[in-house]
Amino acid sequence: RRSSDLGEKKVVIKRRKMEPELGLPSAPSPTDVNEQTTYDAQKLLASNAAGCIFCDIVQGKLPSYKVFENEHVFSFLDIHPCSKGHTLVIPKAHHPRVDSMPADVAMNWFQSIPLISKAVLHATGAEDFNLINNNGVAAGQVVFHSHLHIIPRYPSVRPRMDRHGLRWLSTDLVPEEGVRLAEKMKEYLQRCTFARI
């Protein structure tokens, strides 16, 4: 569905407290898990460019475990990873969905994926990964700045998955592991001439 067709559909987003020392969301306490805020999907989509968490990360207003940056793309570790090394890749320009962006933005964004994927695999030791992009509320999109998830998968960790190999259970990124993984990915990417890290 296109964002203009969402009408009265509702999106439920779990609220998270902020860790003051890092400015990053903390793990929910047992009382937070049941606390949810319902947002009108249309209002969320319309207002998100102004208050977009990913735009704030790109602009340096919020901290991140940055992996890669060039003129068009920004990549960082997901702070609620589905597996070790779960990385997000976003276009710097704000576009809520793939079908809302110009072809040149999509081209520059997708062009970075093979290299960043290799860096993720190098840093984590994984051999396989999921590449996921959610477009719209019904598809599970929560942050309305288009982004790709690179989710490393490990043979020794076999969570129950559906027939497409997907399992969307996240944990919280341990800050020390985030720093170590981001540095390892950056070291790999620094060998490439177009990376600005």
PDB file of C-alpha atoms in Angstrom:
ATOM      1  CA  ARG A   1       0.000   0.000   0.000  1.00  0.00           C
ATOM      2  CA  ARG A   2       1.098   3.523  -0.695  1.00  0.00           C
ATOM      3  CA  SER A   3       1.311   5.892   2.266  1.00  0.00           C
ATOM      4  CA  SER A   4      -1.594   7.951   0.903  1.00  0.00           C
ATOM      5  CA  ASP A   5      -3.830   4.843   1.086  1.00  0.00           C
ATOM      6  CA  LEU A   6      -3.192   4.162   4.767  1.00  0.00           C
ATOM      7  CA  GLY A   7      -6.199   6.113   6.022  1.00  0.00           C
ATOM      8  CA  GLU A   8      -7.070   5.128   9.550  1.00  0.00           C
ATOM      9  CA  LYS A   9      -4.613   2.221   9.881  1.00  0.00           C
ATOM     10  CA  LYS A  10      -2.719   2.365  13.142  1.00  0.00           C
ATOM     11  CA  VAL A  11       0.941   1.690  13.867  1.00  0.00           C
ATOM     12  CA  VAL A  12       2.017   0.434  17.276  1.00  0.00           C
ATOM     13  CA  ILE A  13       5.549   1.390  18.287  1.00  0.00           C
ATOM     14  CA  LYS A  14       7.089   0.342  21.578  1.00  0.00           C
ATOM     15  CA  ARG A  15       8.494   3.259  23.527  1.00  0.00           C
ATOM     16  CA  ARG A  16      12.017   2.938  24.834  1.00  0.00           C
ATOM     17  CA  LYS A  17      13.824   4.994  27.442  1.00  0.00           C
ATOM     18  CA  MET A  18      17.098   6.676  26.514  1.00  0.00           C
ATOM     19  CA  GLU A  19      20.438   5.661  27.973  1.00  0.00           C
ATOM     20  CA  PRO A  20      21.793   9.025  29.148  1.00  0.00           C
ATOM     21  CA  GLU A  21      25.479   8.162  28.722  1.00  0.00           C
ATOM     22  CA  LEU A  22      25.102   7.194  25.053  1.00  0.00           C
ATOM     23  CA  GLY A  23      21.807   8.807  24.084  1.00  0.00           C
ATOM     24  CA  LEU A  24      20.753   5.397  22.752  1.00  0.00           C
ATOM     25  CA  PRO A  25      17.527   3.530  23.534  1.00  0.00           C
ATOM     26  CA  SER A  26      17.950   1.124  26.420  1.00  0.00           C
ATOM     27  CA  ALA A  27      16.518  -2.335  26.784  1.00  0.00           C
ATOM     28  CA  PRO A  28      12.899  -2.227  27.892  1.00  0.00           C
ATOM     29  CA  SER A  29      12.249  -3.009  31.534  1.00  0.00           C
ATOM     30  CA  PRO A  30       9.510  -5.532  32.315  1.00  0.00           C
ATOM     31  CA  THR A  31       7.083  -2.637  32.830  1.00  0.00           C
ATOM     32  CA  ASP A  32       8.078  -1.000  29.504  1.00  0.00           C
ATOM     33  CA  VAL A  33       7.384  -4.117  27.455  1.00  0.00           C
ATOM     34  CA  ASN A  34       3.621  -3.699  27.790  1.00  0.00           C
ATOM     35  CA  GLU A  35       3.712   0.094  27.398  1.00  0.00           C
ATOM     36  CA  GLN A  36       2.888   0.907  23.815  1.00  0.00           C
ATOM     37  CA  THR A  37       1.893   4.098  22.074  1.00  0.00           C
ATOM     38  CA  THR A  38      -0.432   4.013  19.094  1.00  0.00           C
ATOM     39  CA  TYR A  39       0.242   6.543  16.366  1.00  0.00           C
ATOM     40  CA  ASP A  40      -1.954   7.450  13.433  1.00  0.00           C
ATOM     41  CA  ALA A  41       0.019   6.027  10.465  1.00  0.00           C
ATOM     42  CA  GLN A  42      -0.829   8.919   8.144  1.00  0.00           C
ATOM     43  CA  LYS A  43       0.425  11.532  10.652  1.00  0.00           C
ATOM     44  CA  LEU A  44       3.559   9.484  11.371  1.00  0.00           C
ATOM     45  CA  LEU A  45       4.426   9.245   7.682  1.00  0.00           C
ATOM     46  CA  ALA A  46       3.718  12.927   7.044  1.00  0.00           C
ATOM     47  CA  SER A  47       5.713  14.250   9.994  1.00  0.00           C
ATOM     48  CA  ASN A  48       8.636  11.855  10.001  1.00  0.00           C
ATOM     49  CA  ALA A  49      10.964  13.856   7.719  1.00  0.00           C
ATOM     50  CA  ALA A  50      11.059  16.663  10.295  1.00  0.00           C
ATOM     51  CA  GLY A  51      11.615  14.349  13.276  1.00  0.00           C
ATOM     52  CA  CYS A  52      13.325  11.458  11.498  1.00  0.00           C
ATOM     53  CA  ILE A  53      15.703   9.561  13.788  1.00  0.00           C
ATOM     54  CA  PHE A  54      17.795   8.408  10.799  1.00  0.00           C
ATOM     55  CA  CYS A  55      18.123  11.972   9.456  1.00  0.00           C
ATOM     56  CA  ASP A  56      19.284  12.997  12.942  1.00  0.00           C
ATOM     57  CA  ILE A  57      21.892  10.198  12.907  1.00  0.00           C
ATOM     58  CA  VAL A  58      23.171  11.270   9.460  1.00  0.00           C
ATOM     59  CA  GLN A  59      23.419  14.895  10.648  1.00  0.00           C
ATOM     60  CA  GLY A  60      25.315  13.870  13.798  1.00  0.00           C
ATOM     61  CA  LYS A  61      22.520  14.956  16.148  1.00  0.00           C
ATOM     62  CA  LEU A  62      22.222  11.401  17.496  1.00  0.00           C
ATOM     63  CA  PRO A  63      25.055   8.931  18.110  1.00  0.00           C
ATOM     64  CA  SER A  64      25.503   5.750  16.099  1.00  0.00           C
ATOM     65  CA  TYR A  65      27.980   2.956  15.552  1.00  0.00           C
ATOM     66  CA  LYS A  66      28.932   4.234  12.107  1.00  0.00           C
ATOM     67  CA  VAL A  67      30.239   1.667   9.664  1.00  0.00           C
ATOM     68  CA  PHE A  68      30.337   3.539   6.354  1.00  0.00           C
ATOM     69  CA  GLU A  69      29.660   6.953   4.874  1.00  0.00           C
ATOM     70  CA  ASN A  70      30.018   8.498   1.455  1.00  0.00           C
ATOM     71  CA  GLU A  71      28.260  11.341  -0.355  1.00  0.00           C
ATOM     72  CA  HIS A  72      25.020   9.379  -0.784  1.00  0.00           C
ATOM     73  CA  VAL A  73      24.922   6.617   1.837  1.00  0.00           C
ATOM     74  CA  PHE A  74      25.250   6.190   5.594  1.00  0.00           C
ATOM     75  CA  SER A  75      25.567   2.805   7.323  1.00  0.00           C
ATOM     76  CA  PHE A  76      25.532   1.946  11.018  1.00  0.00           C
ATOM     77  CA  LEU A  77      24.891  -0.953  13.377  1.00  0.00           C
ATOM     78  CA  ASP A  78      21.313  -1.612  14.467  1.00  0.00           C
ATOM     79  CA  ILE A  79      21.144  -1.063  18.228  1.00  0.00           C
ATOM     80  CA  HIS A  80      18.477  -3.774  18.499  1.00  0.00           C
ATOM     81  CA  PRO A  81      20.098  -6.425  16.295  1.00  0.00           C
ATOM     82  CA  CYS A  82      18.488  -9.655  15.135  1.00  0.00           C
ATOM     83  CA  SER A  83      21.982 -11.170  15.091  1.00  0.00           C
ATOM     84  CA  LYS A  84      25.583 -10.117  15.755  1.00  0.00           C
ATOM     85  CA  GLY A  85      26.583  -7.529  13.139  1.00  0.00           C
ATOM     86  CA  HIS A  86      23.037  -6.525  12.068  1.00  0.00           C
ATOM     87  CA  THR A  87      23.725  -3.385  10.035  1.00  0.00           C
ATOM     88  CA  LEU A  88      21.485  -0.714   8.516  1.00  0.00           C
ATOM     89  CA  VAL A  89      22.249   1.031   5.214  1.00  0.00           C
ATOM     90  CA  ILE A  90      20.320   4.210   4.408  1.00  0.00           C
ATOM     91  CA  PRO A  91      20.343   6.843   1.697  1.00  0.00           C
ATOM     92  CA  LYS A  92      21.326  10.211   3.191  1.00  0.00           C
ATOM     93  CA  ALA A  93      18.403  11.853   1.404  1.00  0.00           C
ATOM     94  CA  HIS A  94      15.129  11.325   3.261  1.00  0.00           C
ATOM     95  CA  HIS A  95      12.719   9.117   1.346  1.00  0.00           C
ATOM     96  CA  PRO A  96      10.145   7.130   3.317  1.00  0.00           C
ATOM     97  CA  ARG A  97       9.981   4.185   0.891  1.00  0.00           C
ATOM     98  CA  VAL A  98      11.802   2.736  -2.108  1.00  0.00           C
ATOM     99  CA  ASP A  99       8.917   3.665  -4.397  1.00  0.00           C
ATOM    100  CA  SER A 100       9.126   7.302  -3.262  1.00  0.00           C
ATOM    101  CA  MET A 101      12.759   7.877  -4.254  1.00  0.00           C
ATOM    102  CA  PRO A 102      14.263   8.947  -7.572  1.00  0.00           C
ATOM    103  CA  ALA A 103      16.131   6.269  -9.514  1.00  0.00           C
ATOM    104  CA  ASP A 104      19.541   7.924  -8.991  1.00  0.00           C
ATOM    105  CA  VAL A 105      19.100   7.890  -5.190  1.00  0.00           C
ATOM    106  CA  ALA A 106      18.160   4.205  -5.294  1.00  0.00           C
ATOM    107  CA  MET A 107      21.092   3.435  -7.604  1.00  0.00           C
ATOM    108  CA  ASN A 108      23.652   5.129  -5.333  1.00  0.00           C
ATOM    109  CA  TRP A 109      22.141   3.429  -2.275  1.00  0.00           C
ATOM    110  CA  PHE A 110      22.001  -0.083  -3.734  1.00  0.00           C
ATOM    111  CA  GLN A 111      25.467   0.269  -5.270  1.00  0.00           C
ATOM    112  CA  SER A 112      26.934   0.331  -1.757  1.00  0.00           C
ATOM    113  CA  ILE A 113      25.267  -2.904  -0.607  1.00  0.00           C
ATOM    114  CA  PRO A 114      27.747  -5.510  -1.943  1.00  0.00           C
ATOM    115  CA  LEU A 115      30.722  -3.773  -0.339  1.00  0.00           C
ATOM    116  CA  ILE A 116      29.044  -3.148   3.020  1.00  0.00           C
ATOM    117  CA  SER A 117      27.718  -6.737   3.031  1.00  0.00           C
ATOM    118  CA  LYS A 118      31.277  -8.021   2.545  1.00  0.00           C
ATOM    119  CA  ALA A 119      32.457  -5.841   5.442  1.00  0.00           C
ATOM    120  CA  VAL A 120      29.710  -7.220   7.691  1.00  0.00           C
ATOM    121  CA  LEU A 121      30.628 -10.805   6.783  1.00  0.00           C
ATOM    122  CA  HIS A 122      34.342 -10.060   7.272  1.00  0.00           C
ATOM    123  CA  ALA A 123      33.787  -8.503  10.716  1.00  0.00           C
ATOM    124  CA  THR A 124      31.411 -11.168  12.003  1.00  0.00           C
ATOM    125  CA  GLY A 125      32.779 -14.324  10.400  1.00  0.00           C
ATOM    126  CA  ALA A 126      29.303 -15.127   9.064  1.00  0.00           C
ATOM    127  CA  GLU A 127      28.984 -16.624   5.591  1.00  0.00           C
ATOM    128  CA  ASP A 128      25.312 -15.895   4.928  1.00  0.00           C
ATOM    129  CA  PHE A 129      22.960 -12.966   5.474  1.00  0.00           C
ATOM    130  CA  ASN A 130      19.461 -11.644   4.920  1.00  0.00           C
ATOM    131  CA  LEU A 131      18.981  -8.379   3.037  1.00  0.00           C
ATOM    132  CA  ILE A 132      15.636  -6.899   4.073  1.00  0.00           C
ATOM    133  CA  ASN A 133      13.789  -3.699   3.178  1.00  0.00           C
ATOM    134  CA  ASN A 134      10.319  -3.028   4.603  1.00  0.00           C
ATOM    135  CA  ASN A 135       8.089  -0.586   2.703  1.00  0.00           C
ATOM    136  CA  GLY A 136       5.020   0.611   4.583  1.00  0.00           C
ATOM    137  CA  VAL A 137       3.127  -0.244   7.724  1.00  0.00           C
ATOM    138  CA  ALA A 138       1.698  -3.551   6.483  1.00  0.00           C
ATOM    139  CA  ALA A 139       5.246  -4.679   5.601  1.00  0.00           C
ATOM    140  CA  GLY A 140       6.490  -3.951   9.125  1.00  0.00           C
ATOM    141  CA  GLN A 141       8.228  -0.617   8.519  1.00  0.00           C
ATOM    142  CA  VAL A 142       8.633   1.372  11.728  1.00  0.00           C
ATOM    143  CA  VAL A 143      11.176   4.084  10.821  1.00  0.00           C
ATOM    144  CA  PHE A 144       9.941   5.900   7.729  1.00  0.00           C
ATOM    145  CA  HIS A 145      13.321   6.681   6.227  1.00  0.00           C
ATOM    146  CA  SER A 146      13.982   3.904   3.738  1.00  0.00           C
ATOM    147  CA  HIS A 147      16.655   1.517   4.954  1.00  0.00           C
ATOM    148  CA  LEU A 148      18.107  -1.907   4.240  1.00  0.00           C
ATOM    149  CA  HIS A 149      18.903  -4.430   6.951  1.00  0.00           C
ATOM    150  CA  ILE A 150      21.971  -6.613   6.473  1.00  0.00           C
ATOM    151  CA  ILE A 151      21.421  -9.433   8.963  1.00  0.00           C
ATOM    152  CA  PRO A 152      24.276 -11.952   9.248  1.00  0.00           C
ATOM    153  CA  ARG A 153      23.178 -15.559   9.774  1.00  0.00           C
ATOM    154  CA  TYR A 154      25.204 -18.265  11.497  1.00  0.00           C
ATOM    155  CA  PRO A 155      24.912 -22.050  11.006  1.00  0.00           C
ATOM    156  CA  SER A 156      25.418 -22.623  14.732  1.00  0.00           C
ATOM    157  CA  VAL A 157      22.508 -20.307  15.598  1.00  0.00           C
ATOM    158  CA  ARG A 158      19.370 -21.771  14.065  1.00  0.00           C
ATOM    159  CA  PRO A 159      16.378 -19.848  15.415  1.00  0.00           C
ATOM    160  CA  ARG A 160      12.984 -21.045  14.263  1.00  0.00           C
ATOM    161  CA  MET A 161      12.502 -19.370  10.896  1.00  0.00           C
ATOM    162  CA  ASP A 162       9.668 -19.214   8.427  1.00  0.00           C
ATOM    163  CA  ARG A 163      10.077 -20.741   4.962  1.00  0.00           C
ATOM    164  CA  HIS A 164      11.827 -17.566   3.773  1.00  0.00           C
ATOM    165  CA  GLY A 165      14.536 -17.830   6.443  1.00  0.00           C
ATOM    166  CA  LEU A 166      13.203 -14.879   8.416  1.00  0.00           C
ATOM    167  CA  ARG A 167      13.033 -14.510  12.154  1.00  0.00           C
ATOM    168  CA  TRP A 168      12.677 -11.014  13.520  1.00  0.00           C
ATOM    169  CA  LEU A 169      13.699 -11.327  17.166  1.00  0.00           C
ATOM    170  CA  SER A 170      15.999  -8.586  18.337  1.00  0.00           C
ATOM    171  CA  THR A 171      18.202  -8.043  21.368  1.00  0.00           C
ATOM    172  CA  ASP A 172      20.090  -4.989  22.558  1.00  0.00           C
ATOM    173  CA  LEU A 173      23.517  -4.166  21.163  1.00  0.00           C
ATOM    174  CA  VAL A 174      26.206  -4.244  23.838  1.00  0.00           C
ATOM    175  CA  PRO A 175      28.107  -0.942  23.434  1.00  0.00           C
ATOM    176  CA  GLU A 176      31.559  -2.566  23.578  1.00  0.00           C
ATOM    177  CA  GLU A 177      30.571  -5.076  20.887  1.00  0.00           C
ATOM    178  CA  GLY A 178      29.140  -2.233  18.789  1.00  0.00           C
ATOM    179  CA  VAL A 179      32.419  -0.321  18.913  1.00  0.00           C
ATOM    180  CA  ARG A 180      34.452  -3.467  18.103  1.00  0.00           C
ATOM    181  CA  LEU A 181      32.260  -4.534  15.172  1.00  0.00           C
ATOM    182  CA  ALA A 182      32.012  -1.027  13.699  1.00  0.00           C
ATOM    183  CA  GLU A 183      35.798  -0.630  13.851  1.00  0.00           C
ATOM    184  CA  LYS A 184      36.368  -3.998  12.203  1.00  0.00           C
ATOM    185  CA  MET A 185      33.944  -3.108   9.393  1.00  0.00           C
ATOM    186  CA  LYS A 186      35.548   0.326   8.955  1.00  0.00           C
ATOM    187  CA  GLU A 187      39.019  -1.239   8.690  1.00  0.00           C
ATOM    188  CA  TYR A 188      37.751  -3.452   5.875  1.00  0.00           C
ATOM    189  CA  LEU A 189      36.021  -0.546   4.111  1.00  0.00           C
ATOM    190  CA  GLN A 190      39.003   1.818   4.392  1.00  0.00           C
ATOM    191  CA  ARG A 191      40.671  -0.236   1.678  1.00  0.00           C
ATOM    192  CA  CYS A 192      38.071   1.122  -0.754  1.00  0.00           C
ATOM    193  CA  THR A 193      38.805   4.468  -2.349  1.00  0.00           C
ATOM    194  CA  PHE A 194      35.260   5.835  -2.246  1.00  0.00           C
ATOM    195  CA  ALA A 195      34.676   5.284   1.474  1.00  0.00           C
ATOM    196  CA  ARG A 196      34.659   8.364   3.721  1.00  0.00           C
ATOM    197  CA  ILE A 197      34.756   7.169   7.310  1.00  0.00           C
TER     198      ILE A 197
END
